[in-house]
mmCIF file of C-alpha atoms in Angstrom:
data_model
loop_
_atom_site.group_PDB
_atom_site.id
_atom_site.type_symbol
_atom_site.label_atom_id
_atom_site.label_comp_id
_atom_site.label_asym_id
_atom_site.label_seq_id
_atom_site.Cartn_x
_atom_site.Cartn_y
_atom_site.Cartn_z
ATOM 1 C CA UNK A 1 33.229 6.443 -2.030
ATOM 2 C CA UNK A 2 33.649 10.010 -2.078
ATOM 3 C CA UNK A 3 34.140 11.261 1.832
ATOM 4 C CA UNK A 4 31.221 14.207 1.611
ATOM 5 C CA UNK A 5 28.472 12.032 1.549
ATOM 6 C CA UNK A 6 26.525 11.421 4.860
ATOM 7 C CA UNK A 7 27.313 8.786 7.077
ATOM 8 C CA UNK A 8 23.683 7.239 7.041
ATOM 9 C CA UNK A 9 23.951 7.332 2.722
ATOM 10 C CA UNK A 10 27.523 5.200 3.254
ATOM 11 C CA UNK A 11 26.115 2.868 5.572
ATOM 12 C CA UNK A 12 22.704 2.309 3.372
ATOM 13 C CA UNK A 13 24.602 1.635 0.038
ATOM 14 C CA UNK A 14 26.093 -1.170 1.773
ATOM 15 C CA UNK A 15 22.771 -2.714 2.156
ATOM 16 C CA UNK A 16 21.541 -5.249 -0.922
ATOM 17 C CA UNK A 17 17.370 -4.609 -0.789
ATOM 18 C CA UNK A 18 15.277 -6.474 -2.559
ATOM 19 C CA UNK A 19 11.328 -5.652 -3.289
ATOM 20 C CA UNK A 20 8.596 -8.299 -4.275
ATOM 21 C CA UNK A 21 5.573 -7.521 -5.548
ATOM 22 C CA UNK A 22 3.544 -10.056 -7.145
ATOM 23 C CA UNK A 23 1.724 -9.236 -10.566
ATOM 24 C CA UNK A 24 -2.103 -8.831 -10.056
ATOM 25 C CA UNK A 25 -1.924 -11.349 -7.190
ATOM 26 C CA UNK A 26 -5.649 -12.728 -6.671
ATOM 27 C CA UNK A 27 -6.749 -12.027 -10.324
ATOM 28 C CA UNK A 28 -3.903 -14.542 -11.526
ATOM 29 C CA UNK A 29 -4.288 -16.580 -8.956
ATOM 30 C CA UNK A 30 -8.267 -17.419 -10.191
ATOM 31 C CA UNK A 31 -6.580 -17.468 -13.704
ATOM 32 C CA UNK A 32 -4.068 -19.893 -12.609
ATOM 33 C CA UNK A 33 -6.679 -22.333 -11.100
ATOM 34 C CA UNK A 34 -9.157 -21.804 -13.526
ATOM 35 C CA UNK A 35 -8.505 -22.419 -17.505
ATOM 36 C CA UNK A 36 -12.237 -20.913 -18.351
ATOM 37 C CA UNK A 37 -10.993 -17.532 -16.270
ATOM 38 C CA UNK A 38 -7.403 -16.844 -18.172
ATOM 39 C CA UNK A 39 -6.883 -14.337 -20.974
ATOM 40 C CA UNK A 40 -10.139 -12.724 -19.411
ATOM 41 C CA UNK A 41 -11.197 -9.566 -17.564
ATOM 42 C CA UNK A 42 -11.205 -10.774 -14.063
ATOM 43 C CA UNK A 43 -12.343 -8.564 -11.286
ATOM 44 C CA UNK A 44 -11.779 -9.650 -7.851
ATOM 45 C CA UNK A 45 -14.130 -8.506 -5.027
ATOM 46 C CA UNK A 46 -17.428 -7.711 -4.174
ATOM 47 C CA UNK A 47 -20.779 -7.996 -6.158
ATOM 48 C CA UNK A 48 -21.811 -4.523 -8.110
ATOM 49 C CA UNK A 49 -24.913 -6.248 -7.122
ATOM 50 C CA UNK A 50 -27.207 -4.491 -4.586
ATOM 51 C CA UNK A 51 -24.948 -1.821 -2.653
ATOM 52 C CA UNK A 52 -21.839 -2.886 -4.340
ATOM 53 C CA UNK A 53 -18.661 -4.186 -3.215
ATOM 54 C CA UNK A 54 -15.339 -2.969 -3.884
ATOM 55 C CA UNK A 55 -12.336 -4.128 -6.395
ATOM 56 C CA UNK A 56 -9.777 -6.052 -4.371
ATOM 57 C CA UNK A 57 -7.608 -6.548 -7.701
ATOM 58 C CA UNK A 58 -8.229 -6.838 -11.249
ATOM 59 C CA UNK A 59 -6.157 -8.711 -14.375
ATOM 60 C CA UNK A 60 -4.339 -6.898 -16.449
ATOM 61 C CA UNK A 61 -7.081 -7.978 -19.180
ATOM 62 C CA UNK A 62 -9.569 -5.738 -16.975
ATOM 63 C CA UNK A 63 -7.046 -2.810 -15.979
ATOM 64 C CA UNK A 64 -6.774 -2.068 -19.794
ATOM 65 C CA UNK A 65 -10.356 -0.454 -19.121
ATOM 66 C CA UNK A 66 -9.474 1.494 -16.275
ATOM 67 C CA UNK A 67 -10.543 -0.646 -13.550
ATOM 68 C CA UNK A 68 -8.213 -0.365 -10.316
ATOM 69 C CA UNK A 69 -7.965 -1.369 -7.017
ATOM 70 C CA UNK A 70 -10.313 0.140 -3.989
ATOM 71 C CA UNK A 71 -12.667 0.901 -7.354
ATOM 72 C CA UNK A 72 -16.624 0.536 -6.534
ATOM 73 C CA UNK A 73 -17.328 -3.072 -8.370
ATOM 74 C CA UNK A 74 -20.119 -0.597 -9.965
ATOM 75 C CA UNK A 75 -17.863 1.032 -11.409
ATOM 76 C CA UNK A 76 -15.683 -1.567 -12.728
ATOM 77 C CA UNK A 77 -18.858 -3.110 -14.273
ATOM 78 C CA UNK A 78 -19.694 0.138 -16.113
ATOM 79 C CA UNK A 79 -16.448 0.644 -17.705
ATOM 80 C CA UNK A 80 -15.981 -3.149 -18.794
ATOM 81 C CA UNK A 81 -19.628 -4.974 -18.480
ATOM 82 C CA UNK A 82 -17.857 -8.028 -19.735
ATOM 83 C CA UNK A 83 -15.925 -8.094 -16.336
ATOM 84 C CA UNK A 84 -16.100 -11.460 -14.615
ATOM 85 C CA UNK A 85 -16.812 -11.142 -10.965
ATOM 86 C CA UNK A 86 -14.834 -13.450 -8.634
ATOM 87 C CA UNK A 87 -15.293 -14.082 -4.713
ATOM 88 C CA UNK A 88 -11.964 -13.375 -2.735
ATOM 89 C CA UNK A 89 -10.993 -17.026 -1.750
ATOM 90 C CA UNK A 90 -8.701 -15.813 1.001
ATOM 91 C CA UNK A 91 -7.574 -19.187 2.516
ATOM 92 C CA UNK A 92 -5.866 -20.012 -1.138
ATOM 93 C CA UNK A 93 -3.982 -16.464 -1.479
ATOM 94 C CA UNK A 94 -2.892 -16.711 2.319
ATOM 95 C CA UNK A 95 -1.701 -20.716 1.850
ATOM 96 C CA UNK A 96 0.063 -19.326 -2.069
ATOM 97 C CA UNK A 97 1.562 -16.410 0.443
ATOM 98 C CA UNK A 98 3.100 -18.425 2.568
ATOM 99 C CA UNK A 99 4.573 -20.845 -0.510
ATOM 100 C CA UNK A 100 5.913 -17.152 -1.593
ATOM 101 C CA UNK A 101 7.722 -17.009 1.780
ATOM 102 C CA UNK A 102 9.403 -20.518 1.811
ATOM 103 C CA UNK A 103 10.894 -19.617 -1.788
ATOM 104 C CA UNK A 104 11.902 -16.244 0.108
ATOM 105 C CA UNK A 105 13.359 -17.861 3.190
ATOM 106 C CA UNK A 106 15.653 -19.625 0.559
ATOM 107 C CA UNK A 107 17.779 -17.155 0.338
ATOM 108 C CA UNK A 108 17.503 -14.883 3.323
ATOM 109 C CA UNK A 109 15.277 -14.700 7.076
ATOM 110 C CA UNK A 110 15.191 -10.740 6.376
ATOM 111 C CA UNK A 111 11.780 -10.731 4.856
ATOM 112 C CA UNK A 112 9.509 -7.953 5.783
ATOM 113 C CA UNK A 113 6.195 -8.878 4.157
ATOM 114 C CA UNK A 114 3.897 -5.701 3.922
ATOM 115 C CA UNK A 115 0.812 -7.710 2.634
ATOM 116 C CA UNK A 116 -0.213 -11.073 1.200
ATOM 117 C CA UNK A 117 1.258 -9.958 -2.506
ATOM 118 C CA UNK A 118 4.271 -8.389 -1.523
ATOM 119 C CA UNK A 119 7.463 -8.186 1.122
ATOM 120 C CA UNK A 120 11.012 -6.697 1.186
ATOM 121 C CA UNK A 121 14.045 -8.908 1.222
ATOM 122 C CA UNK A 122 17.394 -7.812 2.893
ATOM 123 C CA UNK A 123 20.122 -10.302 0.989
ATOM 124 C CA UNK A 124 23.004 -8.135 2.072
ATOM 125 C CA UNK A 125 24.591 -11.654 3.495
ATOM 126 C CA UNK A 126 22.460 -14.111 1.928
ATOM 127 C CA UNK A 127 22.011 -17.734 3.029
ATOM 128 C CA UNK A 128 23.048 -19.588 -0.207
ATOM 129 C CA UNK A 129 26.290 -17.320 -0.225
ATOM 130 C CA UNK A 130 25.571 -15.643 -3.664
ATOM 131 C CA UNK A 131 26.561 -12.304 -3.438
ATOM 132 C CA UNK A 132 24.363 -10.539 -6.332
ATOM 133 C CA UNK A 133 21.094 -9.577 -5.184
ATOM 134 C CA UNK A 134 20.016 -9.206 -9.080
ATOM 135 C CA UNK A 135 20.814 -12.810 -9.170
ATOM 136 C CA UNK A 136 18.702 -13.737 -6.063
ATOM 137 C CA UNK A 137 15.826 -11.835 -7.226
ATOM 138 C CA UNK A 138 15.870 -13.528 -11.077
ATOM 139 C CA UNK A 139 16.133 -17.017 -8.862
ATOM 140 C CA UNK A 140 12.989 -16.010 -6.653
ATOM 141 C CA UNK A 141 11.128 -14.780 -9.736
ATOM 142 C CA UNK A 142 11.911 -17.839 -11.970
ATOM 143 C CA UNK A 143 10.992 -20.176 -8.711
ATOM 144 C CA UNK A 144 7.560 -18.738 -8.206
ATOM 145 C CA UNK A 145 6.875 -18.568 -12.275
ATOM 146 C CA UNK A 146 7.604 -22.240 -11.890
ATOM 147 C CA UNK A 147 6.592 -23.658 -9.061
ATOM 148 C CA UNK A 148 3.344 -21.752 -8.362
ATOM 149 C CA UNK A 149 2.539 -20.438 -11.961
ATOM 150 C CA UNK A 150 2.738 -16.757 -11.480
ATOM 151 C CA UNK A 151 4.697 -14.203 -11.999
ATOM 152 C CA UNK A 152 6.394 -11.570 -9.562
ATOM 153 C CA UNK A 153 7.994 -7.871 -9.956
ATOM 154 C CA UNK A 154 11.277 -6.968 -8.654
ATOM 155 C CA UNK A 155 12.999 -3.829 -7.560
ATOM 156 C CA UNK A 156 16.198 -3.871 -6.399
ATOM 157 C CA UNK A 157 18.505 -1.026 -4.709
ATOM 158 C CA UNK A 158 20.199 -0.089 -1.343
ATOM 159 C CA UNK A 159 17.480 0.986 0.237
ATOM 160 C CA UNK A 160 13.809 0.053 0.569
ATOM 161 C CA UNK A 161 12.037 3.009 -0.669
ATOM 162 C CA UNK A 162 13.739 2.719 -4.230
ATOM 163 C CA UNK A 163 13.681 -0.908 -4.399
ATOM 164 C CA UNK A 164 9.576 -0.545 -4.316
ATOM 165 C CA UNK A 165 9.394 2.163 -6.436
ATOM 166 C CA UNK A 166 12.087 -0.141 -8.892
ATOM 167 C CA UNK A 167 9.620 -3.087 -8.779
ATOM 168 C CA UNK A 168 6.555 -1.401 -10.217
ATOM 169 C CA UNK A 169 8.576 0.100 -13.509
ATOM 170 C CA UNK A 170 8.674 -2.803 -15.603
ATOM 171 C CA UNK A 171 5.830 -4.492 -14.761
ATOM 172 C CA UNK A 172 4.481 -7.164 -15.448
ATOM 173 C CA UNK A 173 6.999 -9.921 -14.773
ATOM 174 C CA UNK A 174 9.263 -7.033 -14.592
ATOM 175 C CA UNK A 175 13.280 -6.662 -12.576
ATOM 176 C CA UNK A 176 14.257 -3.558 -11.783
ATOM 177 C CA UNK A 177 17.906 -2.503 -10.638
ATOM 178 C CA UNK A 178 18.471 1.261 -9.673
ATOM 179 C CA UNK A 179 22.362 1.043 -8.331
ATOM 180 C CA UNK A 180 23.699 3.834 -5.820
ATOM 181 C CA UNK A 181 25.374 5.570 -8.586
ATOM 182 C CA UNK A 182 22.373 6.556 -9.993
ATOM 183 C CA UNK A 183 19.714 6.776 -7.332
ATOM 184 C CA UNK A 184 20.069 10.779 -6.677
ATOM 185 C CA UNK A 185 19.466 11.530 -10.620
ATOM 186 C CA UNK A 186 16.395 8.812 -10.585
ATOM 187 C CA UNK A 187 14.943 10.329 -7.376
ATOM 188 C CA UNK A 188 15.707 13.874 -8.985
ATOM 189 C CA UNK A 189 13.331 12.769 -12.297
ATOM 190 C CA UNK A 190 10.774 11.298 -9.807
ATOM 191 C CA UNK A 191 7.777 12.842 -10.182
ATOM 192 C CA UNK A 192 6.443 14.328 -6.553
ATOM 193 C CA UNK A 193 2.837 12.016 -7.009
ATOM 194 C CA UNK A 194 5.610 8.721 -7.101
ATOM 195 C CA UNK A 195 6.997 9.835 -3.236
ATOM 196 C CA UNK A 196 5.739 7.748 -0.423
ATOM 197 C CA UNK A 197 3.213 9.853 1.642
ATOM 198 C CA UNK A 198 2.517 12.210 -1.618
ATOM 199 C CA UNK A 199 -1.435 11.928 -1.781
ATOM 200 C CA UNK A 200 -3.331 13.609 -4.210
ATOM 201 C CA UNK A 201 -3.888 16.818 -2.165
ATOM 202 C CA UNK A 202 -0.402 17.039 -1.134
ATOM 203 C CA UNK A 203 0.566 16.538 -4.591
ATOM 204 C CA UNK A 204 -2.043 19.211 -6.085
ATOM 205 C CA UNK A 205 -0.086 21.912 -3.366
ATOM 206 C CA UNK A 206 3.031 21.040 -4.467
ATOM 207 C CA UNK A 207 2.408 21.017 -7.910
ATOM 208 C CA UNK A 208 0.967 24.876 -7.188
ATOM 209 C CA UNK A 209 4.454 25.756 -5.586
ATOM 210 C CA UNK A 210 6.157 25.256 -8.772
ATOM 211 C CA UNK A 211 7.125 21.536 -7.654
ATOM 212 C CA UNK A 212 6.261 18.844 -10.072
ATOM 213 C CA UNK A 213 9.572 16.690 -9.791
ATOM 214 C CA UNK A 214 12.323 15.464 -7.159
ATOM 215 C CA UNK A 215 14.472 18.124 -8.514
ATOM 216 C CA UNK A 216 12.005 20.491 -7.473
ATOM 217 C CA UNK A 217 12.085 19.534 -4.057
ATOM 218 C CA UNK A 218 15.626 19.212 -3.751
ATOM 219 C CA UNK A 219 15.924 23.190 -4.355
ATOM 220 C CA UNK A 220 14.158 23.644 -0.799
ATOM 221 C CA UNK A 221 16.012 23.341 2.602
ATOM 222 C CA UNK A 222 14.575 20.773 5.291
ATOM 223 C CA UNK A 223 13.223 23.999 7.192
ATOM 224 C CA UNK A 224 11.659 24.900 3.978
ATOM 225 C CA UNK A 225 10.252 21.185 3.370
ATOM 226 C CA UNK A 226 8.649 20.848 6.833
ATOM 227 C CA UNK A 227 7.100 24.486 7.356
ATOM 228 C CA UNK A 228 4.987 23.845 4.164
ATOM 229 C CA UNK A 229 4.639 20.119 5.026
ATOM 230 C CA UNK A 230 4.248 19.039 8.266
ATOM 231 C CA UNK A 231 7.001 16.257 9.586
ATOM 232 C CA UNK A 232 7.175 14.558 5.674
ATOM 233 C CA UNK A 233 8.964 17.179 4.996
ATOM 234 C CA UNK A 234 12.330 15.917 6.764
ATOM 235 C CA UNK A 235 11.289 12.426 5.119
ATOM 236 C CA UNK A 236 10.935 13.950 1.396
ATOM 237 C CA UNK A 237 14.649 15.917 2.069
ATOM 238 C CA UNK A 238 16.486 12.901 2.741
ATOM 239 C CA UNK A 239 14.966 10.376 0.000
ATOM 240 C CA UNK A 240 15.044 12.921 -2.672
ATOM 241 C CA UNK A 241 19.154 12.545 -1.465
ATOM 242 C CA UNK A 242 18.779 8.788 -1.404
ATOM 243 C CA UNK A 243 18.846 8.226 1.879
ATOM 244 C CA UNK A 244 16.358 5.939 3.744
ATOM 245 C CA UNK A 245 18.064 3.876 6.661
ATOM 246 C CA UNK A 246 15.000 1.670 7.310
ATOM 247 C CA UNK A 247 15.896 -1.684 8.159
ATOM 248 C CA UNK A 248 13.767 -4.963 6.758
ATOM 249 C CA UNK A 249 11.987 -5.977 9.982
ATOM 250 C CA UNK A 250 11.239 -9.489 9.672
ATOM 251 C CA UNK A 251 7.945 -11.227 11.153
ATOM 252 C CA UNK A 252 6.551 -7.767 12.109
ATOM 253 C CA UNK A 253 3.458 -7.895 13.759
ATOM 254 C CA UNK A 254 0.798 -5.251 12.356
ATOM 255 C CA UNK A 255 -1.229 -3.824 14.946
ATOM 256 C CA UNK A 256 -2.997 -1.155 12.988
ATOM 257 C CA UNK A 257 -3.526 0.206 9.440
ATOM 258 C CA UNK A 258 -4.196 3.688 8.625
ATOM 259 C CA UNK A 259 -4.326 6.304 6.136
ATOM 260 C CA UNK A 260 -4.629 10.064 6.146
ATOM 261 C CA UNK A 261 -4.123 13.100 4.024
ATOM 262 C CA UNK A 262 -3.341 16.785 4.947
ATOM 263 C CA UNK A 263 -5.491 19.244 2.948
ATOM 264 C CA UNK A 264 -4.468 22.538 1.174
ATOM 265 C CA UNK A 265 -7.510 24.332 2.429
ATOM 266 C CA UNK A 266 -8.902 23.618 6.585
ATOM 267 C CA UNK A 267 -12.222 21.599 5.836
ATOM 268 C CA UNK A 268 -15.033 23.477 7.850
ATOM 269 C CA UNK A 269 -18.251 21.615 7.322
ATOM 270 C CA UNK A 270 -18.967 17.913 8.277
ATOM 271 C CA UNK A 271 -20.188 16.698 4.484
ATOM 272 C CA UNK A 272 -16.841 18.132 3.264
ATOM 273 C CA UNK A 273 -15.137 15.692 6.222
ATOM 274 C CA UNK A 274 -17.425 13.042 4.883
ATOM 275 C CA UNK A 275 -16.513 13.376 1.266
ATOM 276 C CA UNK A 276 -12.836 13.206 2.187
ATOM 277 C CA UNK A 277 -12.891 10.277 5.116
ATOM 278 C CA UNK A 278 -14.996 7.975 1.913
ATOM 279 C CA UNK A 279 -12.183 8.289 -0.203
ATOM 280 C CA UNK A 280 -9.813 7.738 2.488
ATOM 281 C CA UNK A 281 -11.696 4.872 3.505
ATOM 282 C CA UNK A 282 -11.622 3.462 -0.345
ATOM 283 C CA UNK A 283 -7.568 3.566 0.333
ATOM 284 C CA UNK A 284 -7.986 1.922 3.649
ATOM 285 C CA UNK A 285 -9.992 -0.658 2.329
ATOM 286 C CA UNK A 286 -7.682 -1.791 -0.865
ATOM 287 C CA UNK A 287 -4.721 -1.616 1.944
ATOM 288 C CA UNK A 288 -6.481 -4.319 3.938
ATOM 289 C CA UNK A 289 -7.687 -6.549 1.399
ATOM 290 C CA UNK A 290 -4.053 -6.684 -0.001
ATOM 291 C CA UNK A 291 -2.649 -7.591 3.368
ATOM 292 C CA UNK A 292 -5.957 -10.212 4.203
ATOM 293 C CA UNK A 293 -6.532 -8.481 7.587
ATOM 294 C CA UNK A 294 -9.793 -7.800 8.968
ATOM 295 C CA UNK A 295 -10.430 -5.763 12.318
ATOM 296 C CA UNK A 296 -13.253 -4.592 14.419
ATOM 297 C CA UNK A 297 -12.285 -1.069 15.738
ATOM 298 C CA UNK A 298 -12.230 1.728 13.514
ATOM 299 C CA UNK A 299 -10.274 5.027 14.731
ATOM 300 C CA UNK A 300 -10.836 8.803 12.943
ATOM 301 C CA UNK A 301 -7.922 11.154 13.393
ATOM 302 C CA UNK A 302 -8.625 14.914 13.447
ATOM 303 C CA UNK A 303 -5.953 17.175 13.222
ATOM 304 C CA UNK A 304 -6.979 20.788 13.761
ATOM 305 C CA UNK A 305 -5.496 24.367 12.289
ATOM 306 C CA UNK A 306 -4.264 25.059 15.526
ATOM 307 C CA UNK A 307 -2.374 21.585 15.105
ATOM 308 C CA UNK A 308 -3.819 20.081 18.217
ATOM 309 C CA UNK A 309 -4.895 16.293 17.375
ATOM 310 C CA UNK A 310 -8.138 14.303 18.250
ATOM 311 C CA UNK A 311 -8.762 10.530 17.720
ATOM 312 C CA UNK A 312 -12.057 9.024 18.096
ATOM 313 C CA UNK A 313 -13.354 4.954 17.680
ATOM 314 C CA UNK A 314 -15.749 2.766 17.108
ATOM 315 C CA UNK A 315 -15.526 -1.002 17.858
ATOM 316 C CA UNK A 316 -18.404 -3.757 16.108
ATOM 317 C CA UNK A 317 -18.456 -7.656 17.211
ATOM 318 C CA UNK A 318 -17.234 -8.909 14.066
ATOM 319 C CA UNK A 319 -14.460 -8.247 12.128
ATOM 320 C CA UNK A 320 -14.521 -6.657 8.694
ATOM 321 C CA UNK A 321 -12.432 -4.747 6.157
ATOM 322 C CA UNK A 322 -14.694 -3.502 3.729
ATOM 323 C CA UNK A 323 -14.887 -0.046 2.895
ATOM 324 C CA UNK A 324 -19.310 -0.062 3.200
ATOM 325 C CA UNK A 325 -18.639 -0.954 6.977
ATOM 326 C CA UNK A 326 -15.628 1.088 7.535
ATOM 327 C CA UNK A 327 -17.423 4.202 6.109
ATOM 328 C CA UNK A 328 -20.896 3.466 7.909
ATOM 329 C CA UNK A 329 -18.723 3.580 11.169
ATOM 330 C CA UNK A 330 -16.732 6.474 10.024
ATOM 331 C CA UNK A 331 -20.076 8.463 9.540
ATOM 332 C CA UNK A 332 -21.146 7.160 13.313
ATOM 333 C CA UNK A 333 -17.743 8.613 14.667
ATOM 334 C CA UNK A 334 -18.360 11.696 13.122
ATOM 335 C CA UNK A 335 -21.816 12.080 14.343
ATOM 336 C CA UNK A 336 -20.843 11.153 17.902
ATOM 337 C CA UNK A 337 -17.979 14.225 17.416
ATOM 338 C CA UNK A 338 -18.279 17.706 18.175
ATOM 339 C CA UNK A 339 -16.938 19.712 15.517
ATOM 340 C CA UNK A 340 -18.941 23.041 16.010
ATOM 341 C CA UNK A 341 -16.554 25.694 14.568
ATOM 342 C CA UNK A 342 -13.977 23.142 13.955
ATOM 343 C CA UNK A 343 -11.110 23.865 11.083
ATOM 344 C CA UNK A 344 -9.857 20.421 10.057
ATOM 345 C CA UNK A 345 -6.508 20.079 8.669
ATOM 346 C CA UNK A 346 -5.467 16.837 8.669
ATOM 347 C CA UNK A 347 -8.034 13.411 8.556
ATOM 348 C CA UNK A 348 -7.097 9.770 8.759
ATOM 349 C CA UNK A 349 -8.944 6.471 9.382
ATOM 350 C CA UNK A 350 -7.362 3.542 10.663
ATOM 351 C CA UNK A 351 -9.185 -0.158 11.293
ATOM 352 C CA UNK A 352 -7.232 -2.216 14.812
ATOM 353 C CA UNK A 353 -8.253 -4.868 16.920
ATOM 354 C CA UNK A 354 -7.255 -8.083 13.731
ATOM 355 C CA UNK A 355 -9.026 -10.976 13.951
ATOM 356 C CA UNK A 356 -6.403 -13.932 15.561
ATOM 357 C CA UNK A 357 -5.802 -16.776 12.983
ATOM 358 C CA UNK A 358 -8.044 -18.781 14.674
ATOM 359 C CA UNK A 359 -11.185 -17.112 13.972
ATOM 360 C CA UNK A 360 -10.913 -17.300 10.400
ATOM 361 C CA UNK A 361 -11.854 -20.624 10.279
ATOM 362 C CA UNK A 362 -15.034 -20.239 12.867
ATOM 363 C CA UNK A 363 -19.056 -20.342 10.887
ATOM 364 C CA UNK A 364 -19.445 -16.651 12.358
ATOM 365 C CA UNK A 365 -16.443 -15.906 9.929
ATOM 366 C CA UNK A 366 -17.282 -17.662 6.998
ATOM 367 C CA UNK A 367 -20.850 -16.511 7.459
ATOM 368 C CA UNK A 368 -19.016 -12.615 7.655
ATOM 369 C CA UNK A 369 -17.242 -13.202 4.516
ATOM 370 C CA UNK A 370 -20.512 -13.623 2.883
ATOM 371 C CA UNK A 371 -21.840 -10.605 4.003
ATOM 372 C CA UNK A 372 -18.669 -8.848 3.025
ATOM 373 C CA UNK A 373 -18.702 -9.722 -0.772
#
């Protein structure tokens, strides 16, 4: 190993990362239990009925038409009005989650799950003393394909943020290996839309700077990175180098989900805000579903053009995770908060205060659910 390379870079190549992300997880999960529901467009969520619900997940039948996660179920219905409509049965993708995990814990205790559907692995000293984390993942794939009758992605690398980006290239049913010698030239080809913490917006500015690719971003210091973007910037200068020393943090307890997005141009009027925090909320919402949490206290962030930061929040009785409620309390927040010559920068929304495992179970949750979808 050549001796220029930094020491964090040497001490992450040692590492043996595996990421799993399961293939349409709810959608084939209704197709696995149900004959009548396979080799058809499945959507799973709420009703387009009425207000609408949202698109947990959709089969890769009903993705061929464009439908996606986080997707209006009105939507979904007008680009495929064949679409079958399926309640979320939660209980069955948590209890097929944690069958995922024992197949996991087969191998290594270094499991990071980051929803129901998927989880990082850290098999640098695995328990069954194989050595090859490509082997371990084709064992874990071939275990779940048949033992629970679905199918799984796998990306595989040194590091965490290439092993997720390796699991979504081939899929479905796909395995992924992207090896230390060639992680710099894959990041370098990456386009800027594919790097963790790119949104849309960010990606739109960037793309305007002449930056469309890893390469692209490479060519600009870390001083350069972080004047035009904020703190990501020292994050995009290392991983476009291949370096990301996050460890796998097993049995991490979430205590809040959020999402934001910087914007190239300071937002000045509150139905601007409003049209940005709904499709943040959309985001929020299909981040949620995926890891089956529901909360009751829902936090705006402001971030101003003079960079000083406000956070506001709304708590309800009940807890939900839909993006109707999230986005009726977002507008409440907003019309509780003083913005009056306000330049926005920055917004996020984040939903805290889960539900404990015991109150999804009680009749004021199941009765919740029904509400919800």
């Amino acid at each position: 190993m050549p001796d220029s390379l930094p020491c964090s870079l040497k001490k992450s190549l040692q590492r043996k990362i595996i990421h799993i992300d399961m293939d349409a997880f709810y959608a084939s999960v209704e197709q696995r239990d149900f004959p009548e529901y396979r080799d058809q467009p499945i959507v799973v969520g709420g009703s387009p009925e009425g207000r609408g619900g949202v698109v947990a997940t959709a089969s890769y039948e009903a993705r061929r038409f464009g439908i996606r996660s986080a997707m209006s179920s009105k939507t979904a219905q007008r680009l495929c009005p064949q679409a079958i409509f399926v309640f979320p049965r939660f209980d069955v993708y948590k209890a097929v989650s944690r069958q995922i995990h024992q197949i996991f814990h087969r191998y290594t205790d270094l499991i990071e799950p980051l929803s129901l559907d998927e989880a990082y692995l850290d098999v640098t000293e695995d328990k069954q003393g194989i050595g090859y984390a490509m082997e371990i993942a084709t064992a874990i794939k071939q275990s779940i394909k048949e033992e629970l009758g679905l199918t799984a992605s796998a990306g595989v690398s040194v590091n965490k943020f290439v092993a997720k980006i390796a699991s979504d290239m081939e899929k479905p049913d796909g395995l992924t290996f992207i090896g230390p010698s060639k992680i710099e030239a894959f990041m370098e080809r990456l386009p800027v839309e594919k790097f963790y913490g790119v949104g849309k917006v960010t990606a739109a500015k960037m793309k305007k700077m002449g930056l469309h690719t890893g390469a692209d971003l490479k060519n600009l210091s870390e001083a350069e990175l972080i004047r035009h973007f904020g703190k990501p910037g020292k994050f995009y200068y290392q991983i476009v180098r291949g370096i990301d020393d996050r460890p796998v943090e097993p049995d991490r307890e979430t205590k809040s989900i959020s999402v934001e997005d910087t914007y190239q141009e300071d937002l000045t009027t509150k139905e601007s805000m409003l049209q940005e925090l709904e499709t943040l909320t959309e985001k929020l919402a299909d981040r949620l579903s995926r890891a089956g949490l529901k909360g009751r206290t829902v936090t705006v962030k402001f971030k101003f053009h003079d960079f000083v930061i406000n956070t506001r929040s709304h708590s309800l009785l009940t807890p939900f995770n839909d993006s109707i409620r999230i986005f009726d309390t977002v507008r409440i927040i907003l019309d509780k908060t003083d913005l009056t010559l306000k330049k926005v920068r920055l917004l996020g929304v984040g939903l805290s205060n889960f539900e404990s495992p015991g109150e999804q179970n009680s009749p004021a949750h199941q009765a919740n659910q029904l509400r919800l979808f």
